[in-house]
Short mmCIF file of C-alpha atoms in Angstrom, two decimals:
data_model
loop_
_atom_site.label_atom_id
_atom_site.label_comp_id
_atom_site.label_asym_id
_atom_site.label_seq_id
_atom_site.Cartn_x
_atom_site.Cartn_y
_atom_site.Cartn_z
CA UNK A 1037 19.13 -60.61 -39.36
CA UNK A 1038 22.12 -62.04 -37.55
CA UNK A 1039 23.56 -65.54 -37.62
CA UNK A 1040 24.55 -67.57 -34.61
CA UNK A 1041 28.22 -68.52 -34.71
CA UNK A 1042 27.47 -71.40 -32.35
CA UNK A 1043 24.55 -73.08 -34.14
CA UNK A 1044 24.86 -71.64 -37.63
CA UNK A 1045 21.14 -70.90 -37.63
CA UNK A 1046 19.67 -67.50 -38.44
CA UNK A 1047 18.29 -65.43 -35.58
CA UNK A 1048 14.86 -64.97 -37.11
CA UNK A 1049 13.15 -61.78 -36.06
CA UNK A 1050 9.67 -60.42 -36.70
CA UNK A 1051 11.14 -58.40 -39.58
CA UNK A 1052 12.36 -61.49 -41.45
CA UNK A 1053 10.12 -64.29 -40.15
CA UNK A 1054 7.64 -64.36 -43.04
CA UNK A 1055 10.41 -64.62 -45.63
CA UNK A 1056 12.30 -67.33 -43.79
CA UNK A 1057 9.11 -69.35 -43.27
CA UNK A 1058 8.61 -69.51 -47.05
CA UNK A 1059 12.27 -70.24 -47.77
CA UNK A 1060 12.42 -73.03 -45.22
CA UNK A 1061 9.39 -74.72 -46.78
CA UNK A 1062 11.11 -74.60 -50.16
CA UNK A 1063 14.38 -76.00 -48.78
CA UNK A 1064 12.48 -78.85 -47.11
CA UNK A 1065 10.49 -79.46 -50.29
CA UNK A 1066 13.65 -79.75 -52.39
CA UNK A 1067 15.52 -81.83 -49.83
CA UNK A 1068 18.90 -81.49 -51.56
CA UNK A 1069 21.77 -79.06 -52.02
CA UNK A 1070 20.58 -76.08 -54.05
CA UNK A 1071 22.36 -73.60 -56.27
CA UNK A 1072 21.22 -70.23 -54.94
CA UNK A 1073 21.61 -66.77 -56.43
CA UNK A 1074 21.12 -63.74 -54.17
CA UNK A 1075 20.67 -60.58 -56.24
CA UNK A 1076 21.50 -57.51 -54.17
CA UNK A 1077 22.41 -59.79 -51.27
CA UNK A 1078 24.79 -57.29 -49.69
CA UNK A 1079 26.57 -58.52 -46.58
CA UNK A 1080 24.96 -61.96 -46.60
CA UNK A 1081 22.03 -61.79 -44.19
CA UNK A 1082 20.34 -64.54 -46.17
CA UNK A 1083 23.29 -65.94 -48.11
CA UNK A 1084 25.42 -67.03 -45.16
CA UNK A 1085 22.63 -68.91 -43.32
CA UNK A 1086 21.72 -70.64 -46.58
CA UNK A 1087 25.36 -71.64 -47.05
CA UNK A 1088 25.47 -72.90 -43.48
CA UNK A 1089 22.44 -75.05 -44.33
CA UNK A 1090 24.52 -76.73 -47.05
CA UNK A 1091 23.64 -74.75 -50.15
CA UNK A 1092 25.94 -72.99 -52.63
CA UNK A 1093 25.23 -69.26 -52.87
CA UNK A 1094 26.38 -66.60 -55.31
CA UNK A 1095 25.76 -63.03 -54.17
CA UNK A 1096 25.59 -60.28 -56.77
CA UNK A 1097 25.82 -56.75 -55.41
CA UNK A 1098 27.03 -53.39 -56.68
CA UNK A 1099 28.78 -52.44 -53.42
CA UNK A 1100 32.39 -53.63 -53.02
CA UNK A 1101 32.22 -52.80 -49.31
CA UNK A 1102 29.16 -54.97 -48.83
CA UNK A 1103 30.78 -57.84 -50.69
CA UNK A 1104 33.94 -57.50 -48.58
CA UNK A 1105 31.77 -57.78 -45.45
CA UNK A 1106 30.03 -60.79 -46.99
CA UNK A 1107 33.37 -62.51 -47.61
CA UNK A 1108 34.49 -61.90 -44.01
CA UNK A 1109 31.16 -63.06 -42.66
CA UNK A 1110 31.24 -66.26 -44.71
CA UNK A 1111 34.80 -66.98 -43.57
CA UNK A 1112 33.91 -66.44 -39.92
CA UNK A 1113 30.98 -68.82 -40.32
CA UNK A 1114 33.20 -71.44 -41.93
CA UNK A 1115 31.34 -71.44 -45.26
CA UNK A 1116 33.71 -69.41 -47.46
CA UNK A 1117 33.82 -72.29 -49.94
CA UNK A 1118 30.05 -72.15 -50.41
CA UNK A 1119 29.70 -68.40 -50.93
CA UNK A 1120 30.82 -66.52 -54.03
CA UNK A 1121 30.77 -62.72 -54.34
CA UNK A 1122 30.20 -61.06 -57.70
CA UNK A 1123 30.18 -57.30 -58.13
CA UNK A 1124 27.48 -56.07 -60.49
CA UNK A 1125 24.23 -54.17 -60.83
CA UNK A 1126 20.82 -55.77 -60.87
CA UNK A 1127 20.17 -54.22 -64.26
CA UNK A 1128 23.12 -56.19 -65.65
CA UNK A 1129 21.93 -59.51 -64.23
CA UNK A 1130 21.41 -61.16 -67.62
CA UNK A 1131 25.10 -60.77 -68.44
CA UNK A 1132 26.27 -62.08 -65.05
CA UNK A 1133 24.34 -65.33 -64.74
CA UNK A 1134 24.21 -68.46 -66.87
CA UNK A 1135 20.72 -69.31 -68.14
CA UNK A 1136 19.01 -72.17 -66.34
CA UNK A 1137 21.70 -72.39 -63.66
CA UNK A 1138 19.88 -71.62 -60.38
CA UNK A 1139 17.47 -73.59 -58.23
CA UNK A 1140 16.53 -70.62 -56.04
CA UNK A 1141 16.95 -66.89 -56.64
CA UNK A 1142 16.56 -64.19 -54.00
CA UNK A 1143 15.78 -60.68 -55.21
CA UNK A 1144 15.14 -58.63 -52.10
CA UNK A 1145 14.74 -54.83 -52.12
CA UNK A 1146 16.06 -54.58 -55.67
CA UNK A 1147 13.13 -53.98 -58.02
CA UNK A 1148 12.32 -50.63 -56.40
CA UNK A 1149 15.77 -49.21 -57.19
CA UNK A 1150 16.81 -50.62 -60.59
CA UNK A 1151 16.17 -48.75 -63.83
CA UNK A 1152 14.45 -51.64 -65.61
CA UNK A 1153 12.62 -53.96 -63.18
CA UNK A 1154 10.98 -55.93 -66.00
CA UNK A 1155 14.41 -56.70 -67.43
CA UNK A 1156 15.69 -57.88 -64.05
CA UNK A 1157 12.69 -60.16 -63.56
CA UNK A 1158 13.12 -61.54 -67.09
CA UNK A 1159 16.78 -62.29 -66.29
CA UNK A 1160 15.73 -64.02 -63.05
CA UNK A 1161 13.24 -66.18 -64.93
CA UNK A 1162 15.89 -67.08 -67.50
CA UNK A 1163 18.47 -67.94 -64.83
CA UNK A 1164 16.13 -70.37 -63.07
CA UNK A 1165 16.06 -74.03 -63.92
CA UNK A 1166 12.59 -75.40 -64.74
CA UNK A 1167 10.90 -75.88 -61.37
CA UNK A 1168 13.21 -73.36 -59.72
CA UNK A 1169 11.80 -70.63 -57.50
CA UNK A 1170 12.26 -66.90 -56.94
CA UNK A 1171 11.89 -65.05 -53.63
CA UNK A 1172 11.06 -61.43 -54.44
CA UNK A 1173 10.75 -58.70 -51.80
CA UNK A 1174 9.50 -55.24 -52.76
CA UNK A 1175 8.55 -52.00 -51.03
CA UNK A 1176 4.82 -51.54 -50.43
CA UNK A 1177 3.03 -48.43 -51.70
CA UNK A 1178 0.22 -48.73 -49.13
CA UNK A 1179 2.62 -48.80 -46.18
CA UNK A 1180 4.45 -45.72 -47.48
CA UNK A 1181 1.18 -43.82 -47.86
CA UNK A 1182 0.01 -44.65 -44.36
CA UNK A 1183 3.42 -44.01 -42.84
CA UNK A 1184 3.67 -40.52 -44.25
CA UNK A 1185 0.05 -39.70 -43.45
CA UNK A 1186 0.25 -40.63 -39.77
CA UNK A 1187 3.45 -38.61 -39.46
CA UNK A 1188 1.73 -35.55 -40.83
CA UNK A 1189 3.34 -35.53 -44.28
CA UNK A 1190 0.03 -35.30 -46.10
CA UNK A 1191 1.32 -33.88 -49.39
CA UNK A 1192 3.85 -36.69 -49.68
CA UNK A 1193 1.13 -39.23 -48.86
CA UNK A 1194 -1.14 -37.76 -51.54
CA UNK A 1195 1.69 -37.88 -54.07
CA UNK A 1196 2.24 -41.55 -53.31
CA UNK A 1197 -1.42 -42.23 -54.02
CA UNK A 1198 -1.47 -40.62 -57.45
CA UNK A 1199 2.07 -41.13 -58.74
CA UNK A 1200 2.14 -44.01 -61.27
CA UNK A 1201 5.33 -45.41 -59.75
CA UNK A 1202 4.32 -44.84 -56.13
CA UNK A 1203 6.88 -42.12 -55.40
CA UNK A 1204 6.55 -39.30 -52.88
CA UNK A 1205 8.28 -36.77 -55.12
CA UNK A 1206 11.58 -36.14 -56.92
CA UNK A 1207 13.58 -36.46 -53.69
CA UNK A 1208 12.20 -39.92 -52.95
CA UNK A 1209 15.05 -42.42 -52.57
CA UNK A 1210 13.06 -45.21 -54.26
CA UNK A 1211 12.18 -45.25 -57.94
CA UNK A 1212 8.93 -47.16 -57.39
CA UNK A 1213 6.72 -49.04 -54.96
CA UNK A 1214 4.30 -51.89 -55.50
CA UNK A 1215 1.00 -53.37 -54.50
CA UNK A 1216 0.48 -57.15 -54.53
CA UNK A 1217 -1.31 -57.14 -57.89
CA UNK A 1218 1.28 -54.98 -59.63
CA UNK A 1219 4.21 -57.00 -58.35
CA UNK A 1220 2.45 -60.22 -59.27
CA UNK A 1221 1.78 -58.98 -62.79
CA UNK A 1222 5.47 -58.14 -63.19
CA UNK A 1223 6.50 -61.69 -62.32
CA UNK A 1224 3.75 -63.28 -64.39
CA UNK A 1225 4.76 -61.27 -67.45
CA UNK A 1226 8.21 -62.88 -67.21
CA UNK A 1227 6.69 -66.36 -67.26
CA UNK A 1228 6.82 -67.04 -63.53
CA UNK A 1229 3.91 -68.46 -61.55
CA UNK A 1230 3.27 -66.69 -58.23
CA UNK A 1231 2.54 -69.28 -55.55
CA UNK A 1232 2.47 -67.17 -52.38
CA UNK A 1233 2.26 -63.52 -51.40
CA UNK A 1234 2.97 -62.35 -47.84
CA UNK A 1235 3.33 -59.08 -46.02
CA UNK A 1236 6.68 -58.50 -44.33
CA UNK A 1237 6.90 -56.21 -41.29
CA UNK A 1238 3.13 -55.95 -40.91
CA UNK A 1239 3.38 -54.75 -37.31
CA UNK A 1240 7.11 -54.87 -36.57
CA UNK A 1241 7.69 -51.34 -37.85
CA UNK A 1242 4.69 -49.97 -35.96
CA UNK A 1243 5.59 -51.09 -32.45
CA UNK A 1244 7.80 -49.19 -30.01
CA UNK A 1245 11.13 -50.78 -29.13
CA UNK A 1246 9.94 -51.53 -25.61
CA UNK A 1247 7.19 -53.81 -26.93
CA UNK A 1248 9.54 -55.55 -29.33
CA UNK A 1249 12.03 -56.19 -26.54
CA UNK A 1250 9.45 -57.20 -23.91
CA UNK A 1251 7.99 -60.17 -25.80
CA UNK A 1252 9.73 -60.72 -29.15
CA UNK A 1253 8.26 -64.20 -29.55
CA UNK A 1254 4.69 -62.89 -29.28
CA UNK A 1255 5.48 -60.19 -31.86
CA UNK A 1256 7.01 -62.78 -34.19
CA UNK A 1257 4.00 -65.09 -33.89
CA UNK A 1258 1.53 -62.28 -34.56
CA UNK A 1259 3.62 -61.09 -37.50
CA UNK A 1260 3.49 -64.55 -39.04
CA UNK A 1261 -0.23 -64.88 -38.37
CA UNK A 1262 -1.01 -61.60 -40.13
CA UNK A 1263 1.48 -61.95 -42.99
CA UNK A 1264 -0.85 -63.90 -45.27
CA UNK A 1265 -4.13 -62.26 -44.24
CA UNK A 1266 -5.53 -59.38 -46.29
CA UNK A 1267 -5.93 -56.52 -45.51
CA UNK A 1268 -3.03 -56.76 -43.03
CA UNK A 1269 -0.73 -58.29 -45.63
CA UNK A 1270 -1.33 -55.43 -48.01
CA UNK A 1271 -0.31 -52.65 -45.61
CA UNK A 1272 2.96 -54.30 -44.57
CA UNK A 1273 6.18 -52.37 -45.17
CA UNK A 1274 7.20 -54.91 -47.79
CA UNK A 1275 5.52 -57.53 -49.93
CA UNK A 1276 7.10 -60.96 -50.41
CA UNK A 1277 6.19 -62.90 -53.52
CA UNK A 1278 7.33 -66.47 -54.05
CA UNK A 1279 7.16 -67.57 -57.67
CA UNK A 1280 8.23 -70.59 -59.70
CA UNK A 1281 9.44 -71.19 -63.23
CA UNK A 1282 7.17 -73.84 -64.80
#
């Protein structure tokens, strides 16, 4: 996702629309400046627009290059004072964040690559203030199975079905994949209450570029329409869970 330097608003695409729809509802619900933590936030695709909207954002990421890009991006957007970069791994989150200090935590595309996802989720729950919310985005096992199957990689698809972690084999770049129930159980075990579950990139990854370019608004609207509807939600490339600390 890119950010407009003229309006400061994110250019929402079909690939991010479902996530931003949930986040915007939360920002409107809170109606005040929030303390936001973006775990694995990289170059600031979400952090900078949130800072432009008036919130204070701390980005934790293991890549110094990504954090350097984040710092430049925040400066160019005029929100350097609202964005803080912290280098660190998701697995070390508990030692990097003060307990009960965040109103909103983003944890996007992190739980599939860390060594101890339950520990990361527990640290997220601890870092949230009571009533605070977590936006969690994870890779979908079902989408990976279908993607490999339709591309003729049947052995890899079969491995994804039977592997407990949802991996395609030892060369798989991800340590695990999730279904909605499994991801929800992970958050619930940490004391969070899952309020919404959406599919992200339900159709966006399936369409040729010509279709995406011809009518991006129609694609975005269909993506949003399908994002909360099983079974479409469950075969999206990613699953987005929005949970709250009681």
